[in-house]
Amino acid sequence: MIRCMCVVQAGQTPDKSQAALTEKLNTFSEKAFGQPASVHWTAVPAASGFTAAKPSTSSIVSFTAEQPVAQETRVSLLQDLCDLWTGETGCSINEIVAVINDPQPQ
Amino acid sequence: MPLYICNAAKGAISNAAKSKIAEDVTRIHCDVTGAPATFVHVFFFEDAPQWSLNGKRALLFGSIRAGRTEAQKKQIADQARHAIHTQADIAADDIVTMIVDTPASWVMEGGDIMPEPGEEAAWLAAHEAKMAQQHAS
């Protein structure tokens, strides 16, 4: 399983949308890494998220690959990930931070 | 990016203090690195198990773009600890700070790969131009 961490602002991603996103993230993971994702959701409590020191509407979606990813591939995957997220949530491109990490050295 | 996660014991940091700590951490990061404030995210949690407190009252975990010096990272960590100590009245030795590097090339924000340290102004100008063009079309 590929680890995927999603951090969203409380109340910003309804349960229905979260379920749809989880499904799409799994499909993305299988296409990108050949394995489904273990998706972990964390909601930032109300009045607890800040971007540029102002109340935040930003979400973070972060995958950790099991093999190093070529940069050209990573860029393409990150674009797909941002498109997936903005398409499902309706958020602006400026509200999503997407990360694809290489595996941690042992 | 950077993303600063502040995990604290339940009730240890009030909402008013969170706002002030976020201001301080944002200012500290920008002063030390020269990065724009729009890049800086500060999220607060209470007793979140994934960022273990290990018996302390507060943990500040910062994931920043790789390329900063050890001295810069120490400066950020020390000043952020002081900000939490001052704003939330938590003893300094009850606060743990940890800064880790993430390559800028692994992160996409605003639909663009993040700039390397020192290339922020050009990135922001290009990004804003792209956004304006998309908005106009």
mmCIF file with all atom_site columns, N, CA, C and O in Angstrom, chain A residues 20-46:
data_model
loop_
_atom_site.group_PDB
_atom_site.id
_atom_site.type_symbol
_atom_site.label_atom_id
_atom_site.label_alt_id
_atom_site.label_comp_id
_atom_site.label_asym_id
_atom_site.label_entity_id
_atom_site.label_seq_id
_atom_site.pdbx_PDB_ins_code
_atom_site.Cartn_x
_atom_site.Cartn_y
_atom_site.Cartn_z
_atom_site.occupancy
_atom_site.B_iso_or_equiv
_atom_site.pdbx_formal_charge
_atom_site.auth_seq_id
_atom_site.auth_comp_id
_atom_site.auth_asym_id
_atom_site.auth_atom_id
_atom_site.pdbx_PDB_model_num
ATOM 1   N N  . ALA A 1 20 ? -15.491 10.316 -2.127  1.00 0.00 ? 20 ALA A N  1
ATOM 2   C CA . ALA A 1 20 ? -15.207 10.336 -3.572  1.00 0.00 ? 20 ALA A CA 1
ATOM 3   C C  . ALA A 1 20 ? -13.721 10.582 -3.812  1.00 0.00 ? 20 ALA A C  1
ATOM 4   O O  . ALA A 1 20 ? -13.112 9.964  -4.693  1.00 0.00 ? 20 ALA A O  1
ATOM 5   N N  . LEU A 1 21 ? -13.142 11.465 -3.005  1.00 0.00 ? 21 LEU A N  1
ATOM 6   C CA . LEU A 1 21 ? -11.707 11.744 -3.159  1.00 0.00 ? 21 LEU A CA 1
ATOM 7   C C  . LEU A 1 21 ? -10.872 10.512 -2.818  1.00 0.00 ? 21 LEU A C  1
ATOM 8   O O  . LEU A 1 21 ? -9.894  10.210 -3.508  1.00 0.00 ? 21 LEU A O  1
ATOM 9   N N  . THR A 1 22 ? -11.259 9.825  -1.763  1.00 0.00 ? 22 THR A N  1
ATOM 10  C CA . THR A 1 22 ? -10.518 8.619  -1.370  1.00 0.00 ? 22 THR A CA 1
ATOM 11  C C  . THR A 1 22 ? -10.511 7.617  -2.518  1.00 0.00 ? 22 THR A C  1
ATOM 12  O O  . THR A 1 22 ? -9.465  7.025  -2.838  1.00 0.00 ? 22 THR A O  1
ATOM 13  N N  . GLU A 1 23 ? -11.659 7.454  -3.146  1.00 0.00 ? 23 GLU A N  1
ATOM 14  C CA . GLU A 1 23 ? -11.752 6.522  -4.273  1.00 0.00 ? 23 GLU A CA 1
ATOM 15  C C  . GLU A 1 23 ? -10.845 6.976  -5.423  1.00 0.00 ? 23 GLU A C  1
ATOM 16  O O  . GLU A 1 23 ? -10.121 6.181  -6.014  1.00 0.00 ? 23 GLU A O  1
ATOM 17  N N  . LYS A 1 24 ? -10.896 8.281  -5.709  1.00 0.00 ? 24 LYS A N  1
ATOM 18  C CA . LYS A 1 24 ? -10.074 8.796  -6.815  1.00 0.00 ? 24 LYS A CA 1
ATOM 19  C C  . LYS A 1 24 ? -8.582  8.729  -6.489  1.00 0.00 ? 24 LYS A C  1
ATOM 20  O O  . LYS A 1 24 ? -7.753  8.478  -7.372  1.00 0.00 ? 24 LYS A O  1
ATOM 21  N N  . LEU A 1 25 ? -8.245  8.945  -5.233  1.00 0.00 ? 25 LEU A N  1
ATOM 22  C CA . LEU A 1 25 ? -6.834  8.863  -4.830  1.00 0.00 ? 25 LEU A CA 1
ATOM 23  C C  . LEU A 1 25 ? -6.335  7.424  -4.954  1.00 0.00 ? 25 LEU A C  1
ATOM 24  O O  . LEU A 1 25 ? -5.177  7.185  -5.312  1.00 0.00 ? 25 LEU A O  1
ATOM 25  N N  . ASN A 1 26 ? -7.202  6.484  -4.668  1.00 0.00 ? 26 ASN A N  1
ATOM 26  C CA . ASN A 1 26 ? -6.846  5.079  -4.836  1.00 0.00 ? 26 ASN A CA 1
ATOM 27  C C  . ASN A 1 26 ? -6.605  4.735  -6.302  1.00 0.00 ? 26 ASN A C  1
ATOM 28  O O  . ASN A 1 26 ? -5.630  4.063  -6.644  1.00 0.00 ? 26 ASN A O  1
ATOM 29  N N  . THR A 1 27 ? -7.507  5.234  -7.145  1.00 0.00 ? 27 THR A N  1
ATOM 30  C CA . THR A 1 27 ? -7.354  4.992  -8.585  1.00 0.00 ? 27 THR A CA 1
ATOM 31  C C  . THR A 1 27 ? -6.059  5.633  -9.082  1.00 0.00 ? 27 THR A C  1
ATOM 32  O O  . THR A 1 27 ? -5.295  5.040  -9.839  1.00 0.00 ? 27 THR A O  1
ATOM 33  N N  . PHE A 1 28 ? -5.815  6.857  -8.614  1.00 0.00 ? 28 PHE A N  1
ATOM 34  C CA . PHE A 1 28 ? -4.581  7.574  -8.970  1.00 0.00 ? 28 PHE A CA 1
ATOM 35  C C  . PHE A 1 28 ? -3.358  6.753  -8.543  1.00 0.00 ? 28 PHE A C  1
ATOM 36  O O  . PHE A 1 28 ? -2.406  6.583  -9.310  1.00 0.00 ? 28 PHE A O  1
ATOM 37  N N  . SER A 1 29 ? -3.393  6.257  -7.314  1.00 0.00 ? 29 SER A N  1
ATOM 38  C CA . SER A 1 29 ? -2.259  5.512  -6.762  1.00 0.00 ? 29 SER A CA 1
ATOM 39  C C  . SER A 1 29 ? -1.976  4.247  -7.572  1.00 0.00 ? 29 SER A C  1
ATOM 40  O O  . SER A 1 29 ? -0.821  3.913  -7.841  1.00 0.00 ? 29 SER A O  1
ATOM 41  N N  . GLU A 1 30 ? -3.048  3.565  -7.934  1.00 0.00 ? 30 GLU A N  1
ATOM 42  C CA . GLU A 1 30 ? -2.862  2.332  -8.708  1.00 0.00 ? 30 GLU A CA 1
ATOM 43  C C  . GLU A 1 30 ? -2.245  2.628  -10.068 1.00 0.00 ? 30 GLU A C  1
ATOM 44  O O  . GLU A 1 30 ? -1.368  1.913  -10.540 1.00 0.00 ? 30 GLU A O  1
ATOM 45  N N  . LYS A 1 31 ? -2.706  3.733  -10.674 1.00 0.00 ? 31 LYS A N  1
ATOM 46  C CA . LYS A 1 31 ? -2.176  4.121  -11.985 1.00 0.00 ? 31 LYS A CA 1
ATOM 47  C C  . LYS A 1 31 ? -0.719  4.608  -11.859 1.00 0.00 ? 31 LYS A C  1
ATOM 48  O O  . LYS A 1 31 ? 0.145   4.251  -12.666 1.00 0.00 ? 31 LYS A O  1
ATOM 49  N N  . ALA A 1 32 ? -0.458  5.384  -10.818 1.00 0.00 ? 32 ALA A N  1
ATOM 50  C CA . ALA A 1 32 ? 0.864   6.004  -10.676 1.00 0.00 ? 32 ALA A CA 1
ATOM 51  C C  . ALA A 1 32 ? 1.906   5.038  -10.130 1.00 0.00 ? 32 ALA A C  1
ATOM 52  O O  . ALA A 1 32 ? 3.052   5.054  -10.561 1.00 0.00 ? 32 ALA A O  1
ATOM 53  N N  . PHE A 1 33 ? 1.491   4.243  -9.131  1.00 0.00 ? 33 PHE A N  1
ATOM 54  C CA . PHE A 1 33 ? 2.476   3.441  -8.403  1.00 0.00 ? 33 PHE A CA 1
ATOM 55  C C  . PHE A 1 33 ? 2.204   1.930  -8.468  1.00 0.00 ? 33 PHE A C  1
ATOM 56  O O  . PHE A 1 33 ? 2.940   1.141  -7.881  1.00 0.00 ? 33 PHE A O  1
ATOM 57  N N  . GLY A 1 34 ? 1.122   1.574  -9.136  1.00 0.00 ? 34 GLY A N  1
ATOM 58  C CA . GLY A 1 34 ? 0.804   0.151  -9.270  1.00 0.00 ? 34 GLY A CA 1
ATOM 59  C C  . GLY A 1 34 ? 0.224   -0.472 -8.024  1.00 0.00 ? 34 GLY A C  1
ATOM 60  O O  . GLY A 1 34 ? 0.138   -1.696 -7.918  1.00 0.00 ? 34 GLY A O  1
ATOM 61  N N  . GLN A 1 35 ? -0.163  0.357  -7.060  1.00 0.00 ? 35 GLN A N  1
ATOM 62  C CA . GLN A 1 35 ? -0.730  -0.157 -5.804  1.00 0.00 ? 35 GLN A CA 1
ATOM 63  C C  . GLN A 1 35 ? -1.803  0.801  -5.298  1.00 0.00 ? 35 GLN A C  1
ATOM 64  O O  . GLN A 1 35 ? -1.699  2.010  -5.528  1.00 0.00 ? 35 GLN A O  1
ATOM 65  N N  . PRO A 1 36 ? -2.791  0.283  -4.572  1.00 0.00 ? 36 PRO A N  1
ATOM 66  C CA . PRO A 1 36 ? -3.761  1.197  -3.964  1.00 0.00 ? 36 PRO A CA 1
ATOM 67  C C  . PRO A 1 36 ? -3.111  2.009  -2.842  1.00 0.00 ? 36 PRO A C  1
ATOM 68  O O  . PRO A 1 36 ? -2.025  1.670  -2.376  1.00 0.00 ? 36 PRO A O  1
ATOM 69  N N  . ALA A 1 37 ? -3.801  3.047  -2.427  1.00 0.00 ? 37 ALA A N  1
ATOM 70  C CA . ALA A 1 37 ? -3.256  3.909  -1.377  1.00 0.00 ? 37 ALA A CA 1
ATOM 71  C C  . ALA A 1 37 ? -3.930  3.629  -0.038  1.00 0.00 ? 37 ALA A C  1
ATOM 72  O O  . ALA A 1 37 ? -5.098  3.261  0.021   1.00 0.00 ? 37 ALA A O  1
ATOM 73  N N  . SER A 1 38 ? -3.155  3.813  1.003   1.00 0.00 ? 38 SER A N  1
ATOM 74  C CA . SER A 1 38 ? -3.718  3.841  2.345   1.00 0.00 ? 38 SER A CA 1
ATOM 75  C C  . SER A 1 38 ? -3.902  5.327  2.663   1.00 0.00 ? 38 SER A C  1
ATOM 76  O O  . SER A 1 38 ? -2.934  6.043  2.912   1.00 0.00 ? 38 SER A O  1
ATOM 77  N N  . VAL A 1 39 ? -5.146  5.795  2.579   1.00 0.00 ? 39 VAL A N  1
ATOM 78  C CA . VAL A 1 39 ? -5.409  7.245  2.669   1.00 0.00 ? 39 VAL A CA 1
ATOM 79  C C  . VAL A 1 39 ? -5.768  7.622  4.110   1.00 0.00 ? 39 VAL A C  1
ATOM 80  O O  . VAL A 1 39 ? -6.712  7.079  4.681   1.00 0.00 ? 39 VAL A O  1
ATOM 81  N N  . HIS A 1 40 ? -4.990  8.519  4.682   1.00 0.00 ? 40 HIS A N  1
ATOM 82  C CA . HIS A 1 40 ? -5.220  8.980  6.054   1.00 0.00 ? 40 HIS A CA 1
ATOM 83  C C  . HIS A 1 40 ? -5.690  10.428 6.018   1.00 0.00 ? 40 HIS A C  1
ATOM 84  O O  . HIS A 1 40 ? -4.983  11.288 5.474   1.00 0.00 ? 40 HIS A O  1
ATOM 85  N N  . TRP A 1 41 ? -6.863  10.680 6.578   1.00 0.00 ? 41 TRP A N  1
ATOM 86  C CA . TRP A 1 41 ? -7.415  12.038 6.576   1.00 0.00 ? 41 TRP A CA 1
ATOM 87  C C  . TRP A 1 41 ? -7.192  12.682 7.936   1.00 0.00 ? 41 TRP A C  1
ATOM 88  O O  . TRP A 1 41 ? -7.435  12.061 8.971   1.00 0.00 ? 41 TRP A O  1
ATOM 89  N N  . THR A 1 42 ? -6.767  13.935 7.922   1.00 0.00 ? 42 THR A N  1
ATOM 90  C CA . THR A 1 42 ? -6.637  14.704 9.152   1.00 0.00 ? 42 THR A CA 1
ATOM 91  C C  . THR A 1 42 ? -7.274  16.071 8.920   1.00 0.00 ? 42 THR A C  1
ATOM 92  O O  . THR A 1 42 ? -6.938  16.752 7.946   1.00 0.00 ? 42 THR A O  1
ATOM 93  N N  . ALA A 1 43 ? -8.197  16.437 9.800   1.00 0.00 ? 43 ALA A N  1
ATOM 94  C CA . ALA A 1 43 ? -8.849  17.747 9.673   1.00 0.00 ? 43 ALA A CA 1
ATOM 95  C C  . ALA A 1 43 ? -8.216  18.730 10.654  1.00 0.00 ? 43 ALA A C  1
ATOM 96  O O  . ALA A 1 43 ? -8.066  18.424 11.843  1.00 0.00 ? 43 ALA A O  1
ATOM 97  N N  . VAL A 1 44 ? -7.841  19.880 10.143  1.00 0.00 ? 44 VAL A N  1
ATOM 98  C CA . VAL A 1 44 ? -7.326  20.941 11.006  1.00 0.00 ? 44 VAL A CA 1
ATOM 99  C C  . VAL A 1 44 ? -8.544  21.557 11.713  1.00 0.00 ? 44 VAL A C  1
ATOM 100 O O  . VAL A 1 44 ? -9.491  21.986 11.041  1.00 0.00 ? 44 VAL A O  1
ATOM 101 N N  . PRO A 1 45 ? -8.556  21.568 13.046  1.00 0.00 ? 45 PRO A N  1
ATOM 102 C CA . PRO A 1 45 ? -9.737  22.097 13.735  1.00 0.00 ? 45 PRO A CA 1
ATOM 103 C C  . PRO A 1 45 ? -10.036 23.547 13.346  1.00 0.00 ? 45 PRO A C  1
ATOM 104 O O  . PRO A 1 45 ? -9.150  24.277 12.869  1.00 0.00 ? 45 PRO A O  1
ATOM 105 N N  . ALA A 1 46 ? -11.280 23.950 13.544  1.00 0.00 ? 46 ALA A N  1
ATOM 106 C CA . ALA A 1 46 ? -11.683 25.332 13.240  1.00 0.00 ? 46 ALA A CA 1
ATOM 107 C C  . ALA A 1 46 ? -10.760 26.316 13.947  1.00 0.00 ? 46 ALA A C  1
ATOM 108 O O  . ALA A 1 46 ? -10.327 26.071 15.079  1.00 0.00 ? 46 ALA A O  1
#
